[in-house]
CSV table of C-alpha atoms in Angstrom, one decimal:
chain,number,residue,atom,x,y,z
E,1,ALA,CA,0.0,0.0,0.0
E,2,GLN,CA,1.2,3.5,-0.7
E,3,SER,CA,1.8,6.0,2.1
E,4,VAL,CA,3.0,9.6,2.4
E,5,THR,CA,4.9,11.1,5.3
E,6,GLN,CA,5.3,14.8,6.0
E,7,PRO,CA,7.8,14.9,8.8
E,8,ASP,CA,7.2,18.4,9.9
E,9,ILE,CA,3.8,19.1,11.5
E,10,HIS,CA,4.4,22.8,11.9
E,11,ILE,CA,7.0,25.1,10.4
E,12,THR,CA,7.6,28.8,11.2
E,13,VAL,CA,9.5,31.1,8.9
E,14,SER,CA,10.0,34.8,8.6
E,15,GLU,CA,8.5,36.7,5.7
E,16,GLY,CA,11.0,36.8,2.9
E,17,ALA,CA,12.9,33.7,4.0
E,18,SER,CA,13.1,30.6,1.9
E,19,LEU,CA,10.9,27.6,2.5
E,20,GLU,CA,11.2,23.8,2.1
E,21,LEU,CA,8.4,21.4,3.1
E,22,ARG,CA,9.4,17.8,3.1
E,23,CYS,CA,7.4,14.9,1.6
E,24,ASN,CA,8.4,11.3,1.5
E,25,TYR,CA,6.4,8.6,-0.1
E,26,SER,CA,6.3,4.8,-0.1
E,27,TYR,CA,5.2,3.2,-3.3
E,28,GLY,CA,6.3,0.3,-5.4
E,29,ALA,CA,6.8,2.4,-8.5
E,30,THR,CA,6.9,6.0,-9.4
E,31,PRO,CA,3.5,7.5,-8.5
E,32,TYR,CA,1.8,10.6,-9.5
E,33,LEU,CA,2.7,13.3,-7.0
E,34,PHE,CA,0.8,16.4,-5.9
E,35,TRP,CA,1.0,19.3,-3.5
E,36,TYR,CA,-2.1,21.0,-2.2
E,37,VAL,CA,-2.6,24.1,0.0
E,38,GLN,CA,-5.5,24.8,2.3
E,39,SER,CA,-6.2,28.1,3.9
E,40,PRO,CA,-8.1,28.1,7.2
E,41,GLY,CA,-11.8,27.2,6.6
E,42,GLN,CA,-11.2,26.7,2.9
E,43,GLY,CA,-11.0,23.9,0.5
E,44,LEU,CA,-8.0,22.4,-1.3
E,45,GLN,CA,-6.1,24.2,-4.0
E,46,LEU,CA,-3.7,22.4,-6.2
E,47,LEU,CA,-0.2,24.0,-6.2
E,48,LEU,CA,1.6,21.6,-8.6
E,49,LYS,CA,1.8,18.0,-9.8
E,50,TYR,CA,4.3,15.6,-11.1
E,51,PHE,CA,3.6,12.9,-13.6
E,52,SER,CA,6.8,12.3,-15.6
E,53,GLY,CA,9.6,14.1,-17.3
E,54,ASP,CA,11.5,17.0,-15.8
E,55,THR,CA,11.9,16.3,-12.1
E,56,LEU,CA,11.7,20.0,-11.1
E,57,VAL,CA,8.1,21.1,-11.3
E,58,GLN,CA,6.9,24.6,-11.3
E,59,GLY,CA,3.6,25.5,-9.7
E,60,ILE,CA,1.4,28.4,-8.9
E,61,LYS,CA,2.2,31.2,-6.4
E,62,GLY,CA,6.0,30.8,-7.0
E,63,PHE,CA,6.2,27.3,-5.6
E,64,GLU,CA,8.3,24.5,-7.1
E,65,ALA,CA,8.9,20.9,-6.1
E,66,GLU,CA,11.6,18.4,-7.0
E,67,PHE,CA,11.0,14.7,-7.4
E,68,LYS,CA,13.9,12.6,-6.3
E,69,ARG,CA,13.4,9.0,-7.1
E,70,SER,CA,16.4,7.8,-5.1
E,71,GLN,CA,15.1,9.4,-1.9
E,72,SER,CA,11.4,8.8,-2.6
E,73,SER,CA,10.9,12.5,-1.9
E,74,PHE,CA,8.9,15.3,-3.4
E,75,ASN,CA,9.8,18.4,-1.4
E,76,LEU,CA,8.1,21.7,-1.9
E,77,ARG,CA,10.1,24.9,-2.1
E,78,LYS,CA,9.7,28.6,-2.3
E,79,PRO,CA,12.6,31.1,-2.5
E,80,SER,CA,10.8,33.9,-0.6
E,81,VAL,CA,7.8,33.4,1.5
E,82,HIS,CA,5.0,35.9,1.7
E,83,TRP,CA,2.6,36.4,4.7
E,84,SER,CA,-0.2,35.1,2.5
E,85,ASP,CA,1.5,31.7,2.2
E,86,ALA,CA,0.5,30.9,5.8
E,87,ALA,CA,-1.7,27.8,5.4
E,88,GLU,CA,-1.6,24.1,5.7
E,89,TYR,CA,0.2,22.1,2.9
E,90,PHE,CA,-0.6,18.6,1.9
E,91,CYS,CA,1.5,16.2,-0.2
E,92,ALA,CA,-0.4,13.5,-2.0
E,93,VAL,CA,0.4,10.5,-4.1
E,94,GLY,CA,-1.7,8.4,-6.5
E,95,ALA,CA,-1.1,5.2,-8.2
E,96,ARG,CA,-0.4,5.4,-11.9
E,97,ALA,CA,-2.6,2.5,-12.7
E,98,GLY,CA,-6.2,2.8,-11.5
E,99,GLY,CA,-5.6,4.9,-8.4
E,100,THR,CA,-5.2,8.4,-9.6
E,101,SER,CA,-7.4,7.7,-12.6
E,102,TYR,CA,-10.3,7.2,-10.2
E,103,GLY,CA,-9.5,10.2,-8.1
E,104,LYS,CA,-8.0,8.1,-5.3
E,105,LEU,CA,-5.2,9.9,-3.6
E,106,THR,CA,-3.2,9.1,-0.4
E,107,PHE,CA,-2.4,12.3,1.5
E,108,GLY,CA,0.2,13.1,4.0
E,109,GLN,CA,-0.6,14.4,7.5
E,110,GLY,CA,-0.1,18.0,6.5
E,111,THR,CA,2.4,20.7,7.4
E,112,ILE,CA,1.1,24.0,9.0
E,113,LEU,CA,3.1,27.0,7.8
E,114,THR,CA,3.2,30.1,10.0
E,115,VAL,CA,4.8,33.2,8.6
E,116,HIS,CA,6.2,35.8,10.9
E,117,PRO,CA,6.4,39.4,9.7
J,1,ASN,CA,-19.1,27.3,-13.5
J,2,ALA,CA,-20.3,25.6,-10.3
J,3,GLY,CA,-17.7,22.8,-10.2
J,4,VAL,CA,-18.1,20.6,-7.2
J,5,THR,CA,-20.8,21.7,-4.8
J,6,GLN,CA,-21.2,20.4,-1.3
J,7,THR,CA,-24.1,21.0,1.0
J,8,PRO,CA,-24.5,21.7,3.8
J,9,LYS,CA,-21.3,23.6,4.7
J,10,PHE,CA,-21.8,23.3,8.4
J,11,GLN,CA,-23.9,20.8,10.4
J,12,VAL,CA,-24.2,19.8,14.0
J,13,LEU,CA,-25.7,16.3,14.7
J,14,LYS,CA,-26.6,14.4,17.9
J,15,THR,CA,-25.2,11.0,18.4
J,16,GLY,CA,-27.4,8.4,16.6
J,17,GLN,CA,-28.9,10.8,14.2
J,18,SER,CA,-28.7,10.2,10.5
J,19,MET,CA,-27.9,12.7,7.7
J,20,THR,CA,-26.8,13.0,4.2
J,21,LEU,CA,-24.0,15.1,2.8
J,22,GLN,CA,-24.8,16.2,-0.7
J,23,CYS,CA,-22.2,16.4,-3.5
J,24,ALA,CA,-23.0,17.5,-7.0
J,25,GLN,CA,-20.8,18.2,-10.0
J,26,ASP,CA,-21.7,19.8,-13.3
J,27,MET,CA,-18.7,18.8,-15.3
J,28,ASN,CA,-20.0,15.4,-16.4
J,29,HIS,CA,-17.1,13.7,-14.5
J,30,GLU,CA,-17.1,9.9,-14.3
J,31,TYR,CA,-15.3,9.6,-11.1
J,32,MET,CA,-16.3,11.0,-7.7
J,33,SER,CA,-15.0,10.4,-4.2
J,34,TRP,CA,-15.4,11.4,-0.6
J,35,TYR,CA,-12.6,12.2,1.8
J,36,ARG,CA,-12.6,13.1,5.5
J,37,GLN,CA,-10.0,15.4,7.0
J,38,ASP,CA,-8.9,15.1,10.6
J,39,PRO,CA,-6.2,17.0,12.4
J,40,GLY,CA,-2.8,15.4,12.0
J,41,MET,CA,-4.1,12.8,9.6
J,42,GLY,CA,-4.5,14.6,6.3
J,43,LEU,CA,-7.3,13.5,4.1
J,44,ARG,CA,-8.5,9.9,4.0
J,45,LEU,CA,-10.6,8.3,1.3
J,46,ILE,CA,-14.0,7.1,2.5
J,47,HIS,CA,-15.7,5.9,-0.7
J,48,TYR,CA,-15.4,6.4,-4.4
J,49,SER,CA,-17.4,5.9,-7.6
J,50,VAL,CA,-16.2,5.2,-11.1
J,51,GLY,CA,-19.6,5.8,-12.7
J,52,ALA,CA,-23.3,5.8,-12.1
J,53,GLY,CA,-24.3,2.6,-10.3
J,54,ILE,CA,-20.7,1.7,-9.3
J,55,THR,CA,-19.2,2.5,-5.9
J,56,ASP,CA,-16.3,1.0,-3.9
J,57,GLN,CA,-14.8,1.4,-0.5
J,58,GLY,CA,-11.8,3.5,0.4
J,59,GLU,CA,-9.6,3.5,3.4
J,60,VAL,CA,-12.2,4.4,6.1
J,61,PRO,CA,-15.6,3.3,4.9
J,62,ASN,CA,-17.1,2.1,8.2
J,63,GLY,CA,-20.2,4.1,9.2
J,64,TYR,CA,-20.8,5.6,5.8
J,65,ASN,CA,-23.0,4.6,2.9
J,66,VAL,CA,-22.9,5.9,-0.7
J,67,SER,CA,-24.8,5.5,-3.9
J,68,ARG,CA,-24.5,6.9,-7.3
J,69,SER,CA,-27.7,7.0,-9.2
J,70,THR,CA,-26.7,9.8,-11.6
J,71,THR,CA,-23.4,11.0,-13.0
J,72,GLU,CA,-23.9,14.4,-11.2
J,73,ASP,CA,-24.6,13.3,-7.7
J,74,PHE,CA,-22.7,11.4,-5.1
J,75,PRO,CA,-24.3,11.7,-1.6
J,76,LEU,CA,-22.6,10.4,1.6
J,77,ARG,CA,-24.9,9.0,4.2
J,78,LEU,CA,-24.3,8.7,7.9
J,79,LEU,CA,-26.9,6.2,9.2
J,80,SER,CA,-26.1,6.6,12.9
J,81,ALA,CA,-23.7,9.4,13.6
J,82,ALA,CA,-21.0,9.0,16.2
J,83,PRO,CA,-18.7,11.6,17.7
J,84,SER,CA,-15.8,9.9,15.9
J,85,GLN,CA,-17.4,11.1,12.7
J,86,THR,CA,-16.8,14.7,13.6
J,87,SER,CA,-14.7,15.9,10.7
J,88,VAL,CA,-14.4,18.0,7.6
J,89,TYR,CA,-15.7,16.1,4.6
J,90,PHE,CA,-14.5,16.8,1.0
J,91,CYS,CA,-16.1,15.6,-2.2
J,92,ALA,CA,-14.0,15.4,-5.3
J,93,SER,CA,-14.5,14.6,-8.9
J,94,LYS,CA,-12.5,14.1,-12.1
J,95,THR,CA,-12.8,12.8,-15.6
J,96,GLN,CA,-11.1,9.8,-17.1
J,97,GLY,CA,-7.4,9.8,-17.5
J,98,GLY,CA,-4.8,9.6,-14.8
J,99,ARG,CA,-3.4,13.0,-15.5
J,100,ASN,CA,-6.6,14.9,-15.4
J,101,THR,CA,-7.2,17.3,-12.6
J,102,ILE,CA,-9.1,16.3,-9.5
J,103,TYR,CA,-11.6,18.9,-8.4
J,104,PHE,CA,-12.4,19.3,-4.8
J,105,GLY,CA,-15.5,20.8,-3.2
J,106,GLU,CA,-15.2,23.5,-0.5
J,107,GLY,CA,-15.8,21.0,2.3
J,108,SER,CA,-18.6,20.2,4.8
J,109,TRP,CA,-17.9,20.8,8.5
J,110,LEU,CA,-19.7,18.1,10.6
J,111,THR,CA,-19.8,18.0,14.4
J,112,VAL,CA,-21.4,15.1,16.2
J,113,VAL,CA,-22.2,15.8,19.9
């Protein structure tokens, strides 16, 4: 069975600082990989996704993520954080065969980002 | 475009009561699913459907029933609510193809007292 681990439950950074949120997955092959963001009381917004090809993926709001097969990781990065980035971030994986096709994703536990002015 | 619409947005239930969370999508998507979100656990799949008349269990199906009589609607039923079902529920839909976008609703906040 596939699983996702986000080791950091809560991260605090200063506005303007760089950010890296960690995501490690367990899966028998290369899955489809996603990062979502959720503001308080809101739904999920897709930041970026990886299916194949270039392992560095660009997303919305200045975010990027890098797929590293050897480390089973898909870490999310942003060079300079804005106060509006404060939210909860979820990494998710989906099986290439059947899983993602049906909308079945496995989510990590989430990382809450706090941004200090 | 409406996208994925969930109702109600907020609900308080007493233990043992039943209720239905509604989910409707207007994108003619074949696949629909229900997730629950709990603090520190991310989102977990409850049930999913690959088309009208076809449903299957996800990771945490106990205590929930679903049916899919039309392409547009995928209601989630709690037959006898328990405090452990206090959660935020998200409905999602997508069309065929592994790379197509999964669209999430805005969530339904359910409290069982």
